[in-house]
PDB file of C-alpha atoms in Angstrom:
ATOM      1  CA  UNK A   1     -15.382   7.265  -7.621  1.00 82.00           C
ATOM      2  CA  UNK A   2     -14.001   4.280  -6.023  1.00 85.00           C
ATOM      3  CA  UNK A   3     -13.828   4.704  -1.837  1.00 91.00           C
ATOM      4  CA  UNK A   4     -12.459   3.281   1.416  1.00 96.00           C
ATOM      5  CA  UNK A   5     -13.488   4.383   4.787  1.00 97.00           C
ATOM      6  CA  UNK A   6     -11.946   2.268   7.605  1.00 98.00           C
ATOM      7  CA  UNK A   7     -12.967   2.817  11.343  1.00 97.00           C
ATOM      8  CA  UNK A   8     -11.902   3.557  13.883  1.00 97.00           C
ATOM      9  CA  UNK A   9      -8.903   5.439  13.355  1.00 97.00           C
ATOM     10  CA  UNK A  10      -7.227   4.070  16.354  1.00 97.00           C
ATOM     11  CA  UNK A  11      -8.185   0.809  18.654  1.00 98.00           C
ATOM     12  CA  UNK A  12      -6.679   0.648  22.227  1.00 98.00           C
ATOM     13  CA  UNK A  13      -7.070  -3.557  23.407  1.00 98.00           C
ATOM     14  CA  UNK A  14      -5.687  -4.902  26.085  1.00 98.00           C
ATOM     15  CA  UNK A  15      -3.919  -8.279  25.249  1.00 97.00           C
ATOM     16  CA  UNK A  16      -6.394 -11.082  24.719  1.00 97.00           C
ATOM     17  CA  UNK A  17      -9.179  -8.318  24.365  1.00 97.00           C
ATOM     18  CA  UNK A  18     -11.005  -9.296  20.966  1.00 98.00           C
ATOM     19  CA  UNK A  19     -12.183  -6.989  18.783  1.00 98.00           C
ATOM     20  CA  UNK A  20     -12.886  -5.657  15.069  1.00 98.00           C
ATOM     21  CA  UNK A  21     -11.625  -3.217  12.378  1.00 98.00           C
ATOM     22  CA  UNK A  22     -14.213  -1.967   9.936  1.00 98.00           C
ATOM     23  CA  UNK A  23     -13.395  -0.862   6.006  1.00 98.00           C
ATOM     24  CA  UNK A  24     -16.172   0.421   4.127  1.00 98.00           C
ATOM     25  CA  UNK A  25     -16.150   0.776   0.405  1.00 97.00           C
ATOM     26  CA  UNK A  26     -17.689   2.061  -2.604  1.00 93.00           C
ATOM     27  CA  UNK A  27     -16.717   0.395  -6.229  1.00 89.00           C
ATOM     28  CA  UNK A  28     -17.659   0.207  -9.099  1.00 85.00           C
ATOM     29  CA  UNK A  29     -17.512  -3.460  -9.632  1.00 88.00           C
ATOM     30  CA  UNK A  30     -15.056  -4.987  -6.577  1.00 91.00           C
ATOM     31  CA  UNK A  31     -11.821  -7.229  -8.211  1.00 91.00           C
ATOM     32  CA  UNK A  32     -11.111  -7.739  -4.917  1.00 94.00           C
ATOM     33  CA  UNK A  33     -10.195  -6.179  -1.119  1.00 97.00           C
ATOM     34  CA  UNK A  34      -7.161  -6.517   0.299  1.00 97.00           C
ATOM     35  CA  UNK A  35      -5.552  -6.304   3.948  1.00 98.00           C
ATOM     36  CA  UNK A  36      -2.553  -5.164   4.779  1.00 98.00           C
ATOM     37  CA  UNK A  37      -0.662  -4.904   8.079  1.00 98.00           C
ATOM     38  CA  UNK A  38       2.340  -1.929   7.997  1.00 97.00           C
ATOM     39  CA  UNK A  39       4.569  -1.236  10.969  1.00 97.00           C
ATOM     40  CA  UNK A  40       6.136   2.140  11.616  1.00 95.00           C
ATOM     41  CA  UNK A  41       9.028   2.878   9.219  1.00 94.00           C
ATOM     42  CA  UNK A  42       8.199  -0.639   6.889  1.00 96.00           C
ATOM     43  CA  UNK A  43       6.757  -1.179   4.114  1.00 97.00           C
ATOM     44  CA  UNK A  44       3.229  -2.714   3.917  1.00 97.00           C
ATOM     45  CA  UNK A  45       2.858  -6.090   4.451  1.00 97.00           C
ATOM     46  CA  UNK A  46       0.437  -8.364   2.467  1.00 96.00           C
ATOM     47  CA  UNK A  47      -2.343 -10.506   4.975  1.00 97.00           C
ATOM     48  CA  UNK A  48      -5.247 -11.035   2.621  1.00 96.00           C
ATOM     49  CA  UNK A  49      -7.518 -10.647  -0.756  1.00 97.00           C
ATOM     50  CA  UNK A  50     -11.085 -11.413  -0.265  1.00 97.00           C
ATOM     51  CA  UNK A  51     -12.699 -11.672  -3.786  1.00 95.00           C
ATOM     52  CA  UNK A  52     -16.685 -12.300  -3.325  1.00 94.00           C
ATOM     53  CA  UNK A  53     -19.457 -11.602  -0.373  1.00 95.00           C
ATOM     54  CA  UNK A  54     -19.492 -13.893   2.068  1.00 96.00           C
ATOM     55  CA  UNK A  55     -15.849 -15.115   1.741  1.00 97.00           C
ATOM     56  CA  UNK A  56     -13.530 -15.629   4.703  1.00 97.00           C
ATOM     57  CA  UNK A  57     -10.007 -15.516   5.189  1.00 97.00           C
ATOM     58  CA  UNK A  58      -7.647 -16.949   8.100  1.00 97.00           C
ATOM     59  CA  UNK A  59      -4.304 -16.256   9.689  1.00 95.00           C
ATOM     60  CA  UNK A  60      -3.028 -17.161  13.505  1.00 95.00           C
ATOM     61  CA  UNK A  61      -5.594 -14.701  15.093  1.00 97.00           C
ATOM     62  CA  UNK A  62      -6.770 -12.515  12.919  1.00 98.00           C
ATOM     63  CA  UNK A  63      -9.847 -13.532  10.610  1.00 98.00           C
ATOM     64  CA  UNK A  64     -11.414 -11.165   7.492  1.00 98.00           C
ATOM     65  CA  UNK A  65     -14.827 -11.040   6.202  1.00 98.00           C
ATOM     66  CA  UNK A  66     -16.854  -9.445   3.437  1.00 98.00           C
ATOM     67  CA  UNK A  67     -19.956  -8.542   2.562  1.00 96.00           C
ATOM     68  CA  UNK A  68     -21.379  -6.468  -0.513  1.00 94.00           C
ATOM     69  CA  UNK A  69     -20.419  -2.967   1.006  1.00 95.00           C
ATOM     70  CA  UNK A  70     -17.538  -3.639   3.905  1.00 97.00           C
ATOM     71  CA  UNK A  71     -15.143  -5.748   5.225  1.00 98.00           C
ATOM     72  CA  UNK A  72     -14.221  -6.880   8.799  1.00 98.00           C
ATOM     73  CA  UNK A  73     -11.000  -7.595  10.460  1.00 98.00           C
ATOM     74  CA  UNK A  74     -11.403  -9.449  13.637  1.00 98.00           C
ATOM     75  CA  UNK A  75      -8.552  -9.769  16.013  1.00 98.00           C
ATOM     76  CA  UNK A  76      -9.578 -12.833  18.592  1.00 98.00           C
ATOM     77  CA  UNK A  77      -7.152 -12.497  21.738  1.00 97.00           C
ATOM     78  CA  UNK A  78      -4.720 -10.028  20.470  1.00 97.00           C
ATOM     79  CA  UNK A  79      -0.743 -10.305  21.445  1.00 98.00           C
ATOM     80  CA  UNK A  80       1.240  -7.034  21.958  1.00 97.00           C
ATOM     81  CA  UNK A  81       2.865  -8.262  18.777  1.00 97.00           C
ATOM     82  CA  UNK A  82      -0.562  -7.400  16.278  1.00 98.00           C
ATOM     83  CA  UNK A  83       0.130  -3.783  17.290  1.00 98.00           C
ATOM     84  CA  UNK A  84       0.384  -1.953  14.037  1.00 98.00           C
ATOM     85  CA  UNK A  85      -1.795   0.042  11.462  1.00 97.00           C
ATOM     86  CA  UNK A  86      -4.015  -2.342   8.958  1.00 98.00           C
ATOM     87  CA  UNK A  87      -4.612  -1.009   5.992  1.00 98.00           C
ATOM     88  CA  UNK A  88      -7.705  -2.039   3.926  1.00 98.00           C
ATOM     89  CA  UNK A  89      -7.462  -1.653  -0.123  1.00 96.00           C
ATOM     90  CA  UNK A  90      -9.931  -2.092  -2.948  1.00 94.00           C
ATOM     91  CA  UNK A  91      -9.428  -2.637  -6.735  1.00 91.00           C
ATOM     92  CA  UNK A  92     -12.266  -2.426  -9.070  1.00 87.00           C
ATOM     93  CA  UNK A  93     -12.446  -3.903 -12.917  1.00 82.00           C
ATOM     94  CA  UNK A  94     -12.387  -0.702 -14.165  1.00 68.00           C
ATOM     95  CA  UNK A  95      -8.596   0.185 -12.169  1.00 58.00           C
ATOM     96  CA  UNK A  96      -6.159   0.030 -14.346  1.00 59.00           C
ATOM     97  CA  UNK A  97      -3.433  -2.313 -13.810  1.00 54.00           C
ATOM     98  CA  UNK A  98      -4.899  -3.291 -10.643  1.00 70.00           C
ATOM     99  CA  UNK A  99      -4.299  -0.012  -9.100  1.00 81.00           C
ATOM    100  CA  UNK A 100      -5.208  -0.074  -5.210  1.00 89.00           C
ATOM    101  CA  UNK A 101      -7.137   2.661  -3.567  1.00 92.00           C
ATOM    102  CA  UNK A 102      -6.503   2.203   0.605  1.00 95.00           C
ATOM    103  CA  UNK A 103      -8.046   3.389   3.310  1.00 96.00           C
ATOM    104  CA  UNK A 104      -6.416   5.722   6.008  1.00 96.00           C
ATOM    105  CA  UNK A 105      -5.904   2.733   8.148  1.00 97.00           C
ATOM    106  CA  UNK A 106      -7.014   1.875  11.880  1.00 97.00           C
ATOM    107  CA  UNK A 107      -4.034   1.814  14.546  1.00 97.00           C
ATOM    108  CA  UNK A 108      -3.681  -0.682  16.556  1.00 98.00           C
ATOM    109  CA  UNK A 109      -2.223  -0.830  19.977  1.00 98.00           C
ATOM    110  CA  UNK A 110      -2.358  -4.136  21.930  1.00 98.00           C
ATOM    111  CA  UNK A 111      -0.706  -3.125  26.031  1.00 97.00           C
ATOM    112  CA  UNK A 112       0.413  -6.324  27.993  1.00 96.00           C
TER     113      UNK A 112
ATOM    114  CA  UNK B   1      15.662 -12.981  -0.026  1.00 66.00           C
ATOM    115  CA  UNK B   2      14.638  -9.673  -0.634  1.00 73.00           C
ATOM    116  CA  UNK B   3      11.754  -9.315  -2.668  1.00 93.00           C
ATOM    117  CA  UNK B   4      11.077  -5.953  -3.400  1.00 97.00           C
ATOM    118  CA  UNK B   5      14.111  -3.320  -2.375  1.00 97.00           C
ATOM    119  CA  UNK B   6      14.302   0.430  -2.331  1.00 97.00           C
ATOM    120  CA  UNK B   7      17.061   2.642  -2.524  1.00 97.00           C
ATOM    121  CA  UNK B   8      18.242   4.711  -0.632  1.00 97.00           C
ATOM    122  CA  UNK B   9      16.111   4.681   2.065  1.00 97.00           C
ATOM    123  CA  UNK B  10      16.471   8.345   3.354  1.00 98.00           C
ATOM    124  CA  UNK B  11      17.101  11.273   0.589  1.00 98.00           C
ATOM    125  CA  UNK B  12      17.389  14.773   2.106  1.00 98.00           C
ATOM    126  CA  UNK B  13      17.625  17.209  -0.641  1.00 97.00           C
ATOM    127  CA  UNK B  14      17.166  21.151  -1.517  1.00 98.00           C
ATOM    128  CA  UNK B  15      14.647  22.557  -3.235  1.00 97.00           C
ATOM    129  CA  UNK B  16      15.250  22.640  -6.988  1.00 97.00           C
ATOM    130  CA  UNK B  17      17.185  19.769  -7.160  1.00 98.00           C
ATOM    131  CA  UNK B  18      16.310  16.319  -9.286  1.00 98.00           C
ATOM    132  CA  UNK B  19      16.652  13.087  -7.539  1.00 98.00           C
ATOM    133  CA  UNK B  20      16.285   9.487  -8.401  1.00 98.00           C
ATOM    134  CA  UNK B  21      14.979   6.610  -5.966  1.00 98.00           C
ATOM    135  CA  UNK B  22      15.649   2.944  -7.604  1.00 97.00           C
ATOM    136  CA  UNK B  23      13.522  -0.291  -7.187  1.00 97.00           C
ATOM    137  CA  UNK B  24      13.910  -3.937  -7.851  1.00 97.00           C
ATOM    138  CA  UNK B  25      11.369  -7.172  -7.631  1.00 97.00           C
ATOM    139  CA  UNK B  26      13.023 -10.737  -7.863  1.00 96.00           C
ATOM    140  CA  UNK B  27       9.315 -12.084  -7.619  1.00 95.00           C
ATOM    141  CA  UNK B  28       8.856 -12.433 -11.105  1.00 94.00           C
ATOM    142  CA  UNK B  29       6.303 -10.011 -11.219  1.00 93.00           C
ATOM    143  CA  UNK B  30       4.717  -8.181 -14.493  1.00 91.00           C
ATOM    144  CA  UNK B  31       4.233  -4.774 -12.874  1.00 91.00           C
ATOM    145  CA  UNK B  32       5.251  -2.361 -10.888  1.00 93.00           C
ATOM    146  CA  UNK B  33       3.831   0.655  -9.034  1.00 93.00           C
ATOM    147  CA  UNK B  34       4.988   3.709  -7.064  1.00 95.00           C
ATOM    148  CA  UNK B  35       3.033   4.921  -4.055  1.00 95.00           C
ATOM    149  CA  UNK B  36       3.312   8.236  -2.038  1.00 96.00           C
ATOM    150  CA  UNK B  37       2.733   7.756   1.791  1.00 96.00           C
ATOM    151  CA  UNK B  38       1.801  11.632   2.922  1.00 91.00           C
ATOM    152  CA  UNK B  39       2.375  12.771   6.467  1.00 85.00           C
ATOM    153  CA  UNK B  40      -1.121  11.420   7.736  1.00 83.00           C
ATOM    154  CA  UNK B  41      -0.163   7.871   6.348  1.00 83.00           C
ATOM    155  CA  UNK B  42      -2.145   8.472   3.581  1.00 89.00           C
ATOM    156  CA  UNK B  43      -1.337   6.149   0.800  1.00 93.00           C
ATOM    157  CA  UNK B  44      -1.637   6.976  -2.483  1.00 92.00           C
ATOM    158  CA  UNK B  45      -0.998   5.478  -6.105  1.00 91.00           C
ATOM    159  CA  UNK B  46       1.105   7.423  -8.745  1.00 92.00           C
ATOM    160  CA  UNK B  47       1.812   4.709 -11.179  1.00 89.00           C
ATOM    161  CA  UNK B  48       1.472   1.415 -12.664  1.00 89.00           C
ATOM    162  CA  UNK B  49       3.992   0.463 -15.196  1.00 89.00           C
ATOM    163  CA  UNK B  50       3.722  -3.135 -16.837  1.00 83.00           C
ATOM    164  CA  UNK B  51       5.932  -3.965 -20.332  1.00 71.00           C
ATOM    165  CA  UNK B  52       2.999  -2.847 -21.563  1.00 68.00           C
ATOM    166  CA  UNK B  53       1.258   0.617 -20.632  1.00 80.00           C
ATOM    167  CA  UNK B  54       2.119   2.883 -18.558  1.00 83.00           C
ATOM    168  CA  UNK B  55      -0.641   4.377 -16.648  1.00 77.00           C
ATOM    169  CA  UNK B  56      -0.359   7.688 -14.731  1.00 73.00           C
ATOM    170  CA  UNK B  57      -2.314   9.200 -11.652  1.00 79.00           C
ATOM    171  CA  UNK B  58      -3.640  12.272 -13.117  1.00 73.00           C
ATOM    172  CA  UNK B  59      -2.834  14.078  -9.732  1.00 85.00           C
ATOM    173  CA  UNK B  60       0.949  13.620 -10.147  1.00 90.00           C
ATOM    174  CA  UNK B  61       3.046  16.294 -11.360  1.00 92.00           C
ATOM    175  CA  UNK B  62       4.966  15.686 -14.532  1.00 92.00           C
ATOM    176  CA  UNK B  63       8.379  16.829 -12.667  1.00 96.00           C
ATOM    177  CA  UNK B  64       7.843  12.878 -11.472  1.00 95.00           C
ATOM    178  CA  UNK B  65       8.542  10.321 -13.977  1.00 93.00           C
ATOM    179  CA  UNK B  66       9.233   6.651 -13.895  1.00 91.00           C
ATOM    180  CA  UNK B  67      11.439   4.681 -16.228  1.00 90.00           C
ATOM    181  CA  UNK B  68      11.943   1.137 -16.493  1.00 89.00           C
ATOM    182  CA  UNK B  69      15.090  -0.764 -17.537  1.00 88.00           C
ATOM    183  CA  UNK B  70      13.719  -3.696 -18.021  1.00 88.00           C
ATOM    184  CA  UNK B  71      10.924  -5.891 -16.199  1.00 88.00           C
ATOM    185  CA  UNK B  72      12.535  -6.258 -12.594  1.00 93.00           C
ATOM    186  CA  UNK B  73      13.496  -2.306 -12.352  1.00 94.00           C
ATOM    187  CA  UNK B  74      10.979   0.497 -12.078  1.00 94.00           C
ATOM    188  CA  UNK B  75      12.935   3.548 -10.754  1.00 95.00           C
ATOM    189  CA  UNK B  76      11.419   7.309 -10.274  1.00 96.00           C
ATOM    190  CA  UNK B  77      13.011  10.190 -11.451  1.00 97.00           C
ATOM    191  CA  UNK B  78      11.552  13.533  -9.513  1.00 97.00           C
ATOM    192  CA  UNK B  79      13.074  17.070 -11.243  1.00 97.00           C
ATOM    193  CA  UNK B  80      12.759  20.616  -9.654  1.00 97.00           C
ATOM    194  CA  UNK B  81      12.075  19.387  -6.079  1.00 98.00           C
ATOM    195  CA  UNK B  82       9.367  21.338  -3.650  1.00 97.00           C
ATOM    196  CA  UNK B  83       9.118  21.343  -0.388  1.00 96.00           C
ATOM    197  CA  UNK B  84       5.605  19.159  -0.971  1.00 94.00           C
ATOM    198  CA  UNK B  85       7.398  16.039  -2.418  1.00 96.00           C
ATOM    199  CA  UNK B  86       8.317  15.440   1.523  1.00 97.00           C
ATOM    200  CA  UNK B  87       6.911  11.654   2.091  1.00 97.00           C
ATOM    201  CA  UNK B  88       7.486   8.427   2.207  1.00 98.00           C
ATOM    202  CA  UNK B  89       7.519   6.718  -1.294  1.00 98.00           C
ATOM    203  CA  UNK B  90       7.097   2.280  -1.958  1.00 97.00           C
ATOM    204  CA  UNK B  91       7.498   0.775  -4.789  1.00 97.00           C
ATOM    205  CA  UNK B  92       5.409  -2.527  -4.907  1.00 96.00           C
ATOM    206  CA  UNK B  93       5.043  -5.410  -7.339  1.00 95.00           C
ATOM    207  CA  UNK B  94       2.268  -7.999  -8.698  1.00 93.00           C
ATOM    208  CA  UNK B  95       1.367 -10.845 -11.103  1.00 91.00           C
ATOM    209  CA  UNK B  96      -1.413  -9.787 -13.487  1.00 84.00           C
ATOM    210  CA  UNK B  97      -2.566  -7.323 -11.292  1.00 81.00           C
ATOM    211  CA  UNK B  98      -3.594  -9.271  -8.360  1.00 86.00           C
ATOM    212  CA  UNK B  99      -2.186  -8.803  -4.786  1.00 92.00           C
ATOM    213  CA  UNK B 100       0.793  -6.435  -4.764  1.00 94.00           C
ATOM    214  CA  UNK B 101       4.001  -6.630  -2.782  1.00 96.00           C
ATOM    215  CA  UNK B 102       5.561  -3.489  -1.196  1.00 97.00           C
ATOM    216  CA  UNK B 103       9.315  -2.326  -0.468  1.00 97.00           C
ATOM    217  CA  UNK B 104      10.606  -0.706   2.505  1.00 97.00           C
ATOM    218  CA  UNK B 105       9.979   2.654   1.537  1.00 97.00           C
ATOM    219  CA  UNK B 106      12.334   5.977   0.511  1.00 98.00           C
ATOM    220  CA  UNK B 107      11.644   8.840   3.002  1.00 97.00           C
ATOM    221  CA  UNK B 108      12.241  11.798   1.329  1.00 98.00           C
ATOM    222  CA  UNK B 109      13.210  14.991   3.187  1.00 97.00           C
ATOM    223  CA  UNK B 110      12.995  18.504   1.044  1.00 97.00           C
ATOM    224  CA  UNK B 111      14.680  21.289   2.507  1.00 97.00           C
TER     225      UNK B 111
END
């Protein structure tokens, strides 16, 4: 059965404090991973697919990696602005019409 | 520019009752998917609905159906409402299955 752990559950940085999100998955043959960023009462919003190990993905400060079994999310000198819960997603070849399965998300709160 | 709307965005309802929540995607997508968001922002797929196949989340109770007017709609019709169905429903939208697009979300209270 297809999984996604991410960790921690919640991240406390101070502003320009850099740091990482992990998401951990299980597959059964990856189509790709995606990030999401979702702020209370919204909607998700879209950041990035990574497709294949040892791709990398960039936007302003925040920068995704992947490997064969998890994904990173690295935040370099976070603004109050990044706070919000990021959501990491996985759909496999065998999910049908590209059904996601997410995580439960890691919090994020940036203080001034 | 709206590209994938909800509505409404807050339903409060009785138990028993059979509501409707209505989406629309002007991105030219090819399907269409509804999510439940539980109270631990859990989030969850229920279905995925191209012109094609329909495909339904096994976990879903049939009281929850979705119909689709034509490629840009994909509403979901809930009958007999329980005090469970409480969450936060998307809707959410893609091209051939690739990265998908969300709405704003339909809280729905049952009372």
């Amino acid at each position: 059965e297809d999984q996604v752990t991410q960790s921690p559950e919640a991240l406390r940085l101070q502003e320009g404090e850099s740091s990482s999100l992990n998401c951990s998955y299980t597959v059964s043959g990856l189509r790709g991973l995606f990030w999401y960023r979702q702020d209370p009462g919204k909607g998700p919003e879209f950041l990035f697919t990574l497709y294949s190990a040892g791709e990398e993905k960039e936007k302003e400060r925040l920068k995704a990696t992947l490997t064969k079994k998890e994904s990173f999310l690295h935040i370099t000198a976070p603004k109050p602005e990044d706070s919000a819960t990021y959501l990491c997603a996985v759909q496999s070849y065998g999910g049908s019409q590209g059904n996601l399965i997410f995580g439960k998300g890691t919090k994020l709160s940036v203080k001034p | 520019d709206t590209a994938v709307s909800q509505t409404p965005k807050y339903l409060v309802t009785q138990m028993g009752n059979d509501k409707s929540i209505k989406c629309e995607q002007n991105l030219g997508h090819d399907t269409m998917y509804w999510y439940k968001q539980d109270s631990k922002k859990f989030l969850k797929i229920m279905f995925s609905y191209n012109n094609k196949e329909l495909i339904i989340n096994e976990t879903v109770p049939n009281r929850f159906s979705p119909k689709s007017p034509d490629k840009a709609h994909l509403n979901l019709h809930i009958n007999s409402l329980e005090l469970g169905d409480s969450a936060v429903y998307f809707c959410a939208s893609s091209l051939f299955g690739y990265e998908q697009y969300f709405g704003p979300g339909t809280r729905l209270t049952v009372t």
